[in-house]
Coordinates of N, CA and C in Angstrom, one line a residue:
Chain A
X1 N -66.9 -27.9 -8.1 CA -68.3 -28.0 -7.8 C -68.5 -28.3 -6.3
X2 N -69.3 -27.6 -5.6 CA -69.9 -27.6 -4.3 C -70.7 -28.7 -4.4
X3 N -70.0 -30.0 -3.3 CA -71.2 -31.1 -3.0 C -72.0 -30.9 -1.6
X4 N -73.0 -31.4 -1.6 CA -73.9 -31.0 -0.3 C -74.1 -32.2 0.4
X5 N -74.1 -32.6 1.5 CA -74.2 -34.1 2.0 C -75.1 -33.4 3.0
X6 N -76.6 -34.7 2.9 CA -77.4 -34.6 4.0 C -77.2 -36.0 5.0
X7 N -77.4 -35.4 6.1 CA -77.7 -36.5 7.2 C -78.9 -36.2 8.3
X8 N -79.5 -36.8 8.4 CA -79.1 -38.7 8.5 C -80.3 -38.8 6.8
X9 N -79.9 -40.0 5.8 CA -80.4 -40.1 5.0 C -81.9 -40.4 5.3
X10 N -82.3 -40.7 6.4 CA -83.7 -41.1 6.8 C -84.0 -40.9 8.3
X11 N -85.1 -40.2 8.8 CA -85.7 -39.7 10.2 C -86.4 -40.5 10.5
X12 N -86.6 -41.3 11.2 CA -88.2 -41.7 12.1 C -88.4 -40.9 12.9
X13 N -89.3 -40.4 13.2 CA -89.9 -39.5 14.3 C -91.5 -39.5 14.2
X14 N -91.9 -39.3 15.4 CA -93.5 -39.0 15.8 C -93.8 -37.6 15.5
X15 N -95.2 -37.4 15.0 CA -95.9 -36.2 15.4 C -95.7 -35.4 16.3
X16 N -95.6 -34.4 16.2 CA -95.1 -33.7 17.5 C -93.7 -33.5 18.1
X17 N -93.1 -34.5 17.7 CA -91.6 -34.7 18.2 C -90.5 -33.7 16.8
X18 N -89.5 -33.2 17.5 CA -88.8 -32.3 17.0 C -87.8 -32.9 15.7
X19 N -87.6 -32.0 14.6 CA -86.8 -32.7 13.5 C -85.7 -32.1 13.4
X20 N -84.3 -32.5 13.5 CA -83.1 -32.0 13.4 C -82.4 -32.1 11.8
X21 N -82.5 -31.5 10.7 CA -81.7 -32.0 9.6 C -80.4 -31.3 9.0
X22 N -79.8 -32.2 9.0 CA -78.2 -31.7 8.7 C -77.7 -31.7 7.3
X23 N -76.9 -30.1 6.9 CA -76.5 -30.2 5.3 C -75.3 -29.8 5.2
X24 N -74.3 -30.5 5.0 CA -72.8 -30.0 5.5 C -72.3 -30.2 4.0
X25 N -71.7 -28.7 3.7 CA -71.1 -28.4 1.8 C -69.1 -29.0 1.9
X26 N -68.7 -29.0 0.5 CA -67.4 -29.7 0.7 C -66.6 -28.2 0.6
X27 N -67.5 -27.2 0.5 CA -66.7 -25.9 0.7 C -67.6 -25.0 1.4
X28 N -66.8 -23.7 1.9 CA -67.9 -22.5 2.5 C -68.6 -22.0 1.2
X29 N -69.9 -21.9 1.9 CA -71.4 -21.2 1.2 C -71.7 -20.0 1.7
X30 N -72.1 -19.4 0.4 CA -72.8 -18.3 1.2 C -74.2 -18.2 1.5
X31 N -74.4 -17.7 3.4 CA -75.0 -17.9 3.7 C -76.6 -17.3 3.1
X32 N -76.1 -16.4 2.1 CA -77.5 -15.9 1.2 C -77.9 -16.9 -0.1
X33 N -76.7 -17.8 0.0 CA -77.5 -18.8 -0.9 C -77.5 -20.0 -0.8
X34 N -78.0 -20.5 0.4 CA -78.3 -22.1 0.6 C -79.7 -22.2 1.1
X35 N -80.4 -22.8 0.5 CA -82.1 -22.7 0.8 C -82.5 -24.3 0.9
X36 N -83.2 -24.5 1.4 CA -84.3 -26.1 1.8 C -85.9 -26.1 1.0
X37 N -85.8 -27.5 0.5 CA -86.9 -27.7 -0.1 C -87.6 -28.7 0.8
X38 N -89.1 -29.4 0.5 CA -89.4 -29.9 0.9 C -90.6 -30.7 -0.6
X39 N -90.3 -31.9 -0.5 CA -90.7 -33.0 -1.4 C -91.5 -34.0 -1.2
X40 N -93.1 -34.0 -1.2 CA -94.2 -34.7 -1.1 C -94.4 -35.9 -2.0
X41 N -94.7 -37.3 -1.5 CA -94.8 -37.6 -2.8 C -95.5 -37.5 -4.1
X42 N -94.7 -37.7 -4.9 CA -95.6 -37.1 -6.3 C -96.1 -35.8 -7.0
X43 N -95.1 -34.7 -6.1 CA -94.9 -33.4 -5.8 C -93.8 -32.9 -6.5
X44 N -93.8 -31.9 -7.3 CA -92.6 -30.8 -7.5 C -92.2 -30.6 -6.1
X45 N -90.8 -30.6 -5.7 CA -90.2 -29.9 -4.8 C -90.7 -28.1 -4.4
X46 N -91.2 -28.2 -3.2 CA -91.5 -26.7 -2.6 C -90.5 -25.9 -1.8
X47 N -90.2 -24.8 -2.0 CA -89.2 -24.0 -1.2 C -89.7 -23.7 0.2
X48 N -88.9 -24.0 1.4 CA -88.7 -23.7 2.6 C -88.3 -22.3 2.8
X49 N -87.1 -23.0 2.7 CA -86.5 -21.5 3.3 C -85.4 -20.8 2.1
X50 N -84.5 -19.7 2.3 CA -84.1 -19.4 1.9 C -83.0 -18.6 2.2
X51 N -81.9 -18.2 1.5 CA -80.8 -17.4 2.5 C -80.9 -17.5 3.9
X52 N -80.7 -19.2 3.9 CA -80.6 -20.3 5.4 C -81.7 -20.0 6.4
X53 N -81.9 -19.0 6.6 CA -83.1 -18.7 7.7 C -84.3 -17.8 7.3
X54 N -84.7 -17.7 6.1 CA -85.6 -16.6 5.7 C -87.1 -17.9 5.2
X55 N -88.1 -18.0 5.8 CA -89.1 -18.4 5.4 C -89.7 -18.4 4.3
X56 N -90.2 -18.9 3.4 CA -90.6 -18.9 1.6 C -92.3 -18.5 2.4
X57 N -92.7 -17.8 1.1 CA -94.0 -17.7 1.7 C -95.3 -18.6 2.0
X58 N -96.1 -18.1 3.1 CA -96.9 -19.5 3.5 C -96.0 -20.3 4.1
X59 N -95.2 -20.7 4.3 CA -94.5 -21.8 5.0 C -94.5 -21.2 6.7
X60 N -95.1 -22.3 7.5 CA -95.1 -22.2 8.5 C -94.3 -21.4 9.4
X61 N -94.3 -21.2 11.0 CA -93.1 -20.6 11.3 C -92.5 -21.9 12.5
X62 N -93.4 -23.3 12.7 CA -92.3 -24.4 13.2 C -91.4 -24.6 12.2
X63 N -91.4 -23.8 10.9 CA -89.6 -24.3 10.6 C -89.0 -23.1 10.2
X64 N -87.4 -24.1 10.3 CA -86.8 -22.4 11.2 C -85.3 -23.2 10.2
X65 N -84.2 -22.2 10.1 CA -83.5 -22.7 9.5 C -81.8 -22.3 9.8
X66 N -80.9 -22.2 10.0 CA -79.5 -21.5 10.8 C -78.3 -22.3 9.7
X67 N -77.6 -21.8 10.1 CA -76.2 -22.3 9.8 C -75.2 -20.9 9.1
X68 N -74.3 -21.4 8.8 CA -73.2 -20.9 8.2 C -72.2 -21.7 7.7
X69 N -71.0 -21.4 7.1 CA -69.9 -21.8 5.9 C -70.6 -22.9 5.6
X70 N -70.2 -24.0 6.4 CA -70.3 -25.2 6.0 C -71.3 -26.5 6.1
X71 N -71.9 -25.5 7.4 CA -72.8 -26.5 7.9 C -74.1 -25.7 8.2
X72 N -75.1 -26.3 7.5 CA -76.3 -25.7 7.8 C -77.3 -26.6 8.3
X73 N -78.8 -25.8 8.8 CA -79.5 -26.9 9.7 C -81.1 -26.3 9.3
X74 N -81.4 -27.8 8.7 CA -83.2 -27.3 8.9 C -83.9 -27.9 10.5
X75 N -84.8 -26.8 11.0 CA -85.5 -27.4 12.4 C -86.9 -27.3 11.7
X76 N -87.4 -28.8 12.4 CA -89.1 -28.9 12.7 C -89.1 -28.6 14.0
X77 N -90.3 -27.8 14.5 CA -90.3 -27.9 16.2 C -90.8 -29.1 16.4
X78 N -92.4 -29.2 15.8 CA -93.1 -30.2 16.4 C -93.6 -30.6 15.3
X79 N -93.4 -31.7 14.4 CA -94.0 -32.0 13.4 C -95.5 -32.9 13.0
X80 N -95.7 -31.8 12.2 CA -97.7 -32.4 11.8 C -97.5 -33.3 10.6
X81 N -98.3 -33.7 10.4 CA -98.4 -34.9 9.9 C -98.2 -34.6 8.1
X82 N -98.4 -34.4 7.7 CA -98.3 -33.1 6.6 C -96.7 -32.9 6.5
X83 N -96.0 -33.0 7.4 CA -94.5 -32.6 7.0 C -93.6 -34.0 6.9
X84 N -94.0 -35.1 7.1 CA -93.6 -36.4 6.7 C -93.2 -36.5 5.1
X85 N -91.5 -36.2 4.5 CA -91.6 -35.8 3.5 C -90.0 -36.3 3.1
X86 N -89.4 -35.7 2.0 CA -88.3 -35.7 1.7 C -88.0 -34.3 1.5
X87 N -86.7 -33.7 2.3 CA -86.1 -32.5 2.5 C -84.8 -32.3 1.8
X88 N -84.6 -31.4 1.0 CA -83.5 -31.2 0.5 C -82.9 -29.8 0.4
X89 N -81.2 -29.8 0.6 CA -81.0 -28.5 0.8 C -80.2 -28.7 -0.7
X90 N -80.0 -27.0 -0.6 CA -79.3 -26.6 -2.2 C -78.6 -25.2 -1.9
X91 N -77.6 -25.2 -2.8 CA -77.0 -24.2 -2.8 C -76.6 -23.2 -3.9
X92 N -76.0 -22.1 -4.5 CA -76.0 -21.2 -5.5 C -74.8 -20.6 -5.2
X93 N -73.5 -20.8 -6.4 CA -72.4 -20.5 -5.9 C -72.0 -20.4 -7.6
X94 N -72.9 -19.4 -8.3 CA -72.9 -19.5 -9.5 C -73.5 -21.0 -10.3
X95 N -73.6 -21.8 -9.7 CA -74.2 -23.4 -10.0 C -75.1 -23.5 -9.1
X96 N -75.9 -24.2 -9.7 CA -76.7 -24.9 -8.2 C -76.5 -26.6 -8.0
X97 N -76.8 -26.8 -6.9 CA -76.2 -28.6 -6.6 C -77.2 -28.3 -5.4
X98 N -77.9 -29.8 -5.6 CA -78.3 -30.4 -4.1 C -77.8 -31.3 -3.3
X99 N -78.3 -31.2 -2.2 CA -78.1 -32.8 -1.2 C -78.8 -33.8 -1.8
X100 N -78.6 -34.9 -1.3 CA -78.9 -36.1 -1.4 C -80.4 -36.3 -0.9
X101 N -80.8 -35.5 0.2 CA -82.1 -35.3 0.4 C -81.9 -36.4 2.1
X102 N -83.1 -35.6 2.9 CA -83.1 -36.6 3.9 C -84.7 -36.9 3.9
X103 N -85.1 -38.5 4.6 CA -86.5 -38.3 4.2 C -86.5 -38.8 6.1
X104 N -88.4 -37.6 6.3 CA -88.4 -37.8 7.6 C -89.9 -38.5 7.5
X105 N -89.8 -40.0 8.0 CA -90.6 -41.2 8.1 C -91.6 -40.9 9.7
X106 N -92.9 -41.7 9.0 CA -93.2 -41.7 11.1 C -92.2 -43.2 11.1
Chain B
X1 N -98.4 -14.0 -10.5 CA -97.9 -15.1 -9.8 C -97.1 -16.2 -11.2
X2 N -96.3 -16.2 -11.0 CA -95.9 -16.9 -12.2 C -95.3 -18.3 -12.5
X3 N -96.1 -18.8 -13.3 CA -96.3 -20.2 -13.2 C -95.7 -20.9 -14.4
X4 N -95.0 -22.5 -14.7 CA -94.2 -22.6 -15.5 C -95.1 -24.1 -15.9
X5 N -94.8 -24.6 -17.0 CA -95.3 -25.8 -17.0 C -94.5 -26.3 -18.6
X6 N -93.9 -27.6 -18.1 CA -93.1 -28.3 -19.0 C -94.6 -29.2 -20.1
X7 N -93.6 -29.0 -21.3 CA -94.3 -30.0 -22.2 C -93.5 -30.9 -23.3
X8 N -93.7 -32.0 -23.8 CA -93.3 -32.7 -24.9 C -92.7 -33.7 -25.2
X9 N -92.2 -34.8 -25.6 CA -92.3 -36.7 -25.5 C -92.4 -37.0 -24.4
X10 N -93.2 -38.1 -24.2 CA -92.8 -38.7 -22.9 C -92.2 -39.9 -22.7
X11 N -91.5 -40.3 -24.4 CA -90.7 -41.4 -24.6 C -90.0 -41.1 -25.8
X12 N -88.6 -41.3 -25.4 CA -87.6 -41.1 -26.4 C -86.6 -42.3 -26.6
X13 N -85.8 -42.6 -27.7 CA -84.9 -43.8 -28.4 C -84.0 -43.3 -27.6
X14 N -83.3 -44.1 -26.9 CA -81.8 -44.6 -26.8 C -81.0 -44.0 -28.1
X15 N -79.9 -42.6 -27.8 CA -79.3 -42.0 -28.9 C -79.7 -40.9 -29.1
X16 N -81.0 -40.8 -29.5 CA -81.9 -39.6 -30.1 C -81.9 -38.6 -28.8
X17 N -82.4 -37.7 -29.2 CA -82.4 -35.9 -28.5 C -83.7 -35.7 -27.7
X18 N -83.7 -35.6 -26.6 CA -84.5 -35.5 -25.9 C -85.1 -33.9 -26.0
X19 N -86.0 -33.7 -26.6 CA -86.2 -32.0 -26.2 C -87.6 -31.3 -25.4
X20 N -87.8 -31.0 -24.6 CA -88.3 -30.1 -23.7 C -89.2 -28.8 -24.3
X21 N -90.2 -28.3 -23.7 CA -90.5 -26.9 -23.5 C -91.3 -26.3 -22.6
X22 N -90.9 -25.4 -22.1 CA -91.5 -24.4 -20.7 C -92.3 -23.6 -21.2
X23 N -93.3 -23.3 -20.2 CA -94.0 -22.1 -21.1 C -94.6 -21.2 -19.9
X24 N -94.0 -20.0 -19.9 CA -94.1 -19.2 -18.5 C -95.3 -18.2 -18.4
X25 N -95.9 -18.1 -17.7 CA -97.7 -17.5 -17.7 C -97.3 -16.4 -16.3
X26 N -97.9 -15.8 -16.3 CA -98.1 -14.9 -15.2 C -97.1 -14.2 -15.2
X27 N -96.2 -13.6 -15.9 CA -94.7 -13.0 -15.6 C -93.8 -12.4 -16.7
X28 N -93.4 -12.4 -16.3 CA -92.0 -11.8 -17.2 C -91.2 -12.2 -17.2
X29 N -90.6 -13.2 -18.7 CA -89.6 -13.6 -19.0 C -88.4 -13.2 -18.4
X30 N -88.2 -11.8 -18.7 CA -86.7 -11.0 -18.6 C -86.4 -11.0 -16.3
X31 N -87.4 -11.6 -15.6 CA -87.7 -11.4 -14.5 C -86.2 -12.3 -13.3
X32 N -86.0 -13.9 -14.3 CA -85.4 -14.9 -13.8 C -84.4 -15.2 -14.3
X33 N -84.0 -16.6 -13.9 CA -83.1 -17.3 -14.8 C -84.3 -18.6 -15.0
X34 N -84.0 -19.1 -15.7 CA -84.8 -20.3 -16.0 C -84.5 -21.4 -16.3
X35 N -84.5 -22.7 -14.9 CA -83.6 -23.3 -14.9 C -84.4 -24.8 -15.8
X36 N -83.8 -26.0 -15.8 CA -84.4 -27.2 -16.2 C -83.3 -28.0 -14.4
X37 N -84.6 -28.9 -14.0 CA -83.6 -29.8 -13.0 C -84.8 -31.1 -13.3
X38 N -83.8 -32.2 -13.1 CA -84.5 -33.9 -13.1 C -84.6 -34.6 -12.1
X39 N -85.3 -35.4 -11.9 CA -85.2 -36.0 -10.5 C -85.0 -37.8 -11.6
X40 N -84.2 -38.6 -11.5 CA -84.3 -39.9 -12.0 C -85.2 -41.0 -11.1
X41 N -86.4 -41.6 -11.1 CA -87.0 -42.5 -10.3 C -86.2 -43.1 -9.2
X42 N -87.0 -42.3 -8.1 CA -85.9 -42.5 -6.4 C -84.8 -42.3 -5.8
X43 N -84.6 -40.7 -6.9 CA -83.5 -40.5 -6.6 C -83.9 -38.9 -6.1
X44 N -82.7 -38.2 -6.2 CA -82.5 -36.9 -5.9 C -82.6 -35.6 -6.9
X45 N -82.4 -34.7 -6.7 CA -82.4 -33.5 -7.8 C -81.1 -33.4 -8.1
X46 N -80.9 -33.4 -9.8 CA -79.9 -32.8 -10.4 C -80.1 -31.5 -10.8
X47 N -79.6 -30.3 -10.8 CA -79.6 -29.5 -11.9 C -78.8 -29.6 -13.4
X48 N -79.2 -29.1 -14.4 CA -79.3 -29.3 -15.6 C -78.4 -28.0 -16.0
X49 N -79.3 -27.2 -15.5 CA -78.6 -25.8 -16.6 C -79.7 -24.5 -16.4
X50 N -79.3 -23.5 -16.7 CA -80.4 -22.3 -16.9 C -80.0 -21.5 -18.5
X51 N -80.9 -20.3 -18.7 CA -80.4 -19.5 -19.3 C -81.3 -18.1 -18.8
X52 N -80.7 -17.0 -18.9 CA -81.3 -15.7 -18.8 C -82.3 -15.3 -20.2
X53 N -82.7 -14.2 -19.7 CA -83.9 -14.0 -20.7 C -83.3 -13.4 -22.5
X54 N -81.8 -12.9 -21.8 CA -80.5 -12.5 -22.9 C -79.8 -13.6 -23.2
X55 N -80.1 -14.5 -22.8 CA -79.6 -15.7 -23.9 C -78.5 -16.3 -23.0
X56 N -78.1 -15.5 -21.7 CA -76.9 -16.2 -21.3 C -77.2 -17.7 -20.4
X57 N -75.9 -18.6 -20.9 CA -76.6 -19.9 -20.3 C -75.4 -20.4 -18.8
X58 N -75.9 -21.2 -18.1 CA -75.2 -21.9 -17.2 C -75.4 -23.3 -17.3
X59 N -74.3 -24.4 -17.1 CA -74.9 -26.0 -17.2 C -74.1 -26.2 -16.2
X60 N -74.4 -27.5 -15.8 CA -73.8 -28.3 -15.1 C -72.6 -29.1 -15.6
X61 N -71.4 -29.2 -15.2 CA -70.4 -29.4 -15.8 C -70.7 -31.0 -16.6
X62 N -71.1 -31.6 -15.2 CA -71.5 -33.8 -16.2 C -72.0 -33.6 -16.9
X63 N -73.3 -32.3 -17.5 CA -74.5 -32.6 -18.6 C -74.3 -31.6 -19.8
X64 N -73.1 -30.9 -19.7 CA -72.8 -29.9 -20.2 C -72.8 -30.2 -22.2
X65 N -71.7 -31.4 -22.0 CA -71.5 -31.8 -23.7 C -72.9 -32.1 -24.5
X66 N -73.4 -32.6 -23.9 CA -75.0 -32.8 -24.1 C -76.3 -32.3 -23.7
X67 N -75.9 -31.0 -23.2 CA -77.4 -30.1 -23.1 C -77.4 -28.7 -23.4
X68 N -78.1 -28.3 -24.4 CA -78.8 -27.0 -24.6 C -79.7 -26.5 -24.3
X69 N -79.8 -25.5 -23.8 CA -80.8 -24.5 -23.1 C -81.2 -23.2 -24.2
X70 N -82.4 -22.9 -24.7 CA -82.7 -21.7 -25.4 C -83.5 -21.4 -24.9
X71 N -83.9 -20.1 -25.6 CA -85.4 -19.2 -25.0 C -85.9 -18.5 -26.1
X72 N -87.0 -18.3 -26.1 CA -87.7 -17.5 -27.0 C -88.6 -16.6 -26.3
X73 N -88.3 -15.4 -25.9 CA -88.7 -14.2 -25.7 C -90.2 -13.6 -26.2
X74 N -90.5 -14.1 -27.4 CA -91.3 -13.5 -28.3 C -93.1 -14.9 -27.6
X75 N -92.4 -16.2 -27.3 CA -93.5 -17.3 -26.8 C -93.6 -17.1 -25.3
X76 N -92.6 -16.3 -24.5 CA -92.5 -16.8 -23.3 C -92.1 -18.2 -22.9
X77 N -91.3 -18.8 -23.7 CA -91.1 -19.8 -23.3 C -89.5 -20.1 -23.7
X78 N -88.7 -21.3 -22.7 CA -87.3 -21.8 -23.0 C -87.5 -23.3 -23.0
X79 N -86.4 -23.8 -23.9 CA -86.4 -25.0 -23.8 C -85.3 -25.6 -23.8
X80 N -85.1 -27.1 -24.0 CA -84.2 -28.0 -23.6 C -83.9 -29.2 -24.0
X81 N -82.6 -29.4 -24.9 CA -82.5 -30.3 -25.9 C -81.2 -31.0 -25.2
X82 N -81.6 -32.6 -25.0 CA -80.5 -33.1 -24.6 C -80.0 -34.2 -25.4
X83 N -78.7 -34.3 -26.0 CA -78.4 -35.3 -27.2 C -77.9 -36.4 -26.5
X84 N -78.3 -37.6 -27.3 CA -77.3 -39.1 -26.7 C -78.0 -39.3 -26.0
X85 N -79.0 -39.8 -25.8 CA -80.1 -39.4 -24.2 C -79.5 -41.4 -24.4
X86 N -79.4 -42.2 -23.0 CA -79.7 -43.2 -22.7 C -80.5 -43.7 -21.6
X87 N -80.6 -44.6 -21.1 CA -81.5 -45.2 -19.8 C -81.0 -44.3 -18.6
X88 N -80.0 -44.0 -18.7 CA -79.8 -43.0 -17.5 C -80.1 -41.6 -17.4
X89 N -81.1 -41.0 -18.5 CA -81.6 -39.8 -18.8 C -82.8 -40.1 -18.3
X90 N -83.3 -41.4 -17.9 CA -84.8 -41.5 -17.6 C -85.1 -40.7 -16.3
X91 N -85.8 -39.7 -16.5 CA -86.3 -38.8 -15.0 C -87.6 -38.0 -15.7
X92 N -87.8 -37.5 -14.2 CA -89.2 -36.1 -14.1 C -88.2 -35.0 -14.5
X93 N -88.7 -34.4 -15.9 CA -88.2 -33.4 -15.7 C -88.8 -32.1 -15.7
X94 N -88.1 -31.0 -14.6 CA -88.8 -30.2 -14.2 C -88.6 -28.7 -14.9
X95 N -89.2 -27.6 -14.8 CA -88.7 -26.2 -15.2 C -88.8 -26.0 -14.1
X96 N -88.1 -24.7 -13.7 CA -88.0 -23.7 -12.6 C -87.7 -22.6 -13.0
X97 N -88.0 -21.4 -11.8 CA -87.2 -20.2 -11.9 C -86.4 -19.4 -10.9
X98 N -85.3 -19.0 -11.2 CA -84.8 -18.4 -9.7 C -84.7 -17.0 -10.3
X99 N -85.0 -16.5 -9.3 CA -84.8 -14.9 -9.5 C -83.6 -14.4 -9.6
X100 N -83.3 -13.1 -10.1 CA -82.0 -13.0 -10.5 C -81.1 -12.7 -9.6
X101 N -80.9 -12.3 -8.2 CA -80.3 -11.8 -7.7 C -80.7 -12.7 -6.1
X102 N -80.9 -13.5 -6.5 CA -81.3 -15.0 -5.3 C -80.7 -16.8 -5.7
X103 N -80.3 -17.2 -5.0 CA -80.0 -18.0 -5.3 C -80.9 -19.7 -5.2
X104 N -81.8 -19.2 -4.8 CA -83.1 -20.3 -4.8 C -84.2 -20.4 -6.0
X105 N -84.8 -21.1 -6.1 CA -85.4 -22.0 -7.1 C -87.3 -21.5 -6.6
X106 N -87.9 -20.6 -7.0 CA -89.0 -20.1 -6.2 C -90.6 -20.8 -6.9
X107 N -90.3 -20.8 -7.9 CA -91.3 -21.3 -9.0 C -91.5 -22.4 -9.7
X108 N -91.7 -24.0 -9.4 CA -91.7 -25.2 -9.9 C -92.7 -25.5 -11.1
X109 N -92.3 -25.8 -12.3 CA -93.7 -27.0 -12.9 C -93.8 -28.1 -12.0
X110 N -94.8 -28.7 -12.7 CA -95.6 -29.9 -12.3 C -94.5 -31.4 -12.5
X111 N -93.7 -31.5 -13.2 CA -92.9 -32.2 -14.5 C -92.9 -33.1 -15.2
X112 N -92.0 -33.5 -16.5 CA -93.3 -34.3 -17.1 C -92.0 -35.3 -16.7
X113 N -92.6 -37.0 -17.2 CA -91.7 -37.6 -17.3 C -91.5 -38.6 -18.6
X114 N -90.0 -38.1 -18.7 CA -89.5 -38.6 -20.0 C -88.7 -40.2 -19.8
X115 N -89.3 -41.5 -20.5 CA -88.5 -42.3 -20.4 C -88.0 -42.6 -21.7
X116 N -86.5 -43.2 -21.9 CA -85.7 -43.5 -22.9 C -86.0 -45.1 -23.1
X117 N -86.4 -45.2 -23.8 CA -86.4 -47.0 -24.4 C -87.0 -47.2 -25.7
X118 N -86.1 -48.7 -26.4 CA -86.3 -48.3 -27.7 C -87.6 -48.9 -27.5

């Protein structure tokens, strides 16, 4: 089983200020199937992205998404207020598994 | 636009069978997989399991001895029976769907939440 580890488990950051989130797997992924959610409270989890850099629809274009094998990356450019949330990546390798989730606090 | 929405106890015994039901609108069954995932209060997402619209299933290997996944074709809807349930089965639990040839999760219920206590 593919485990997914997010870091940092928790963000402070301001409005406006840029969000770096890190999801590193205990094996290579493919890069057509590791996608980011994003989790409001009291929300079903909503899809970000998908096959690491492909945008879900409606979802903005300050977030942006990169990586490969092992390490993948969600970017905020500049975050509105609205994106203050819990983020989690996942992966499809015949199973699916998530991260641990990182939450990005003001 | 196809939309899922879980239904059924919102409290079950310590032991007894937790069971579940999805009921998919706007779509076509035969279109996904159709997964079940939990979240436990303050925690993270597990996945549970899927099954195809042909009946094939996938679980997660920890939840495996203890979860079944069916579908019924004819309601539009799958469900999900989990036996031995204890205090550590207490979560939101959710339906989803991933498409078949994608490996992401595109379509959420709302989810209900099931607590275990006698």
């Amino acid at each position: 089983e593919i485990v997914l580890t997010q870091s940092p488990g928790t963000l402070s950051l301001s409005p406006g200020e840029r969000a770096t989130l890190s999801c590193r797997a205990s094996q290579s992924v493919s890069s057509s199937f590791l996608a980011w959610y994003q989790q409001r409270r009291g929300q079903p989890p909503r899809l970000l992205m998908y096959g690491t850099s492909s945008r879900a629809t409606g979802i903005p274009d300050r977030f942006s998404g990169s990586g490969s094998g092992t390490e993948f990356t969600l970017t905020i450019s500049r975050l509105e207020p609205e994106d203050f949330a819990v983020y989690y990546c996942q992966q499809y390798g015949g199973s699916l598994t998530f991260g641990g989730g990182t939450k990005v606090e003001i | 636009q196809v939309q899922v929405q879980e239904s059924g106890p919102g409290l079950v015994k310590p032991s007894e069978t937790l069971s579940l039901t999805c009921t998919v609108s706007g779509g076509s069954i035969s279109s996904s997989y159709w997964n079940w995932i939990r979240q436990s209060p303050g925690k993270g997402l597990e996945w549970i399991g899927y099954i195809s619209f042909n009946g094939n299933t996938n679980y997660n290997p920890s939840l495996k001895s203890r979860a079944t996944i069916s579908v019924d074709t004819s309601k539009n809807q799958f469900s999900l029976n989990l036996t031995s349930v204890t205090a550590a089965d207490t979560a939101v639990y959710y339906c989803a769907s991933k498409p078949l040839w994608f490996g992401h999760v595109d379509v959420w219920g709302q989810g209900t939440t099931v607590t275990v206590s006698s």
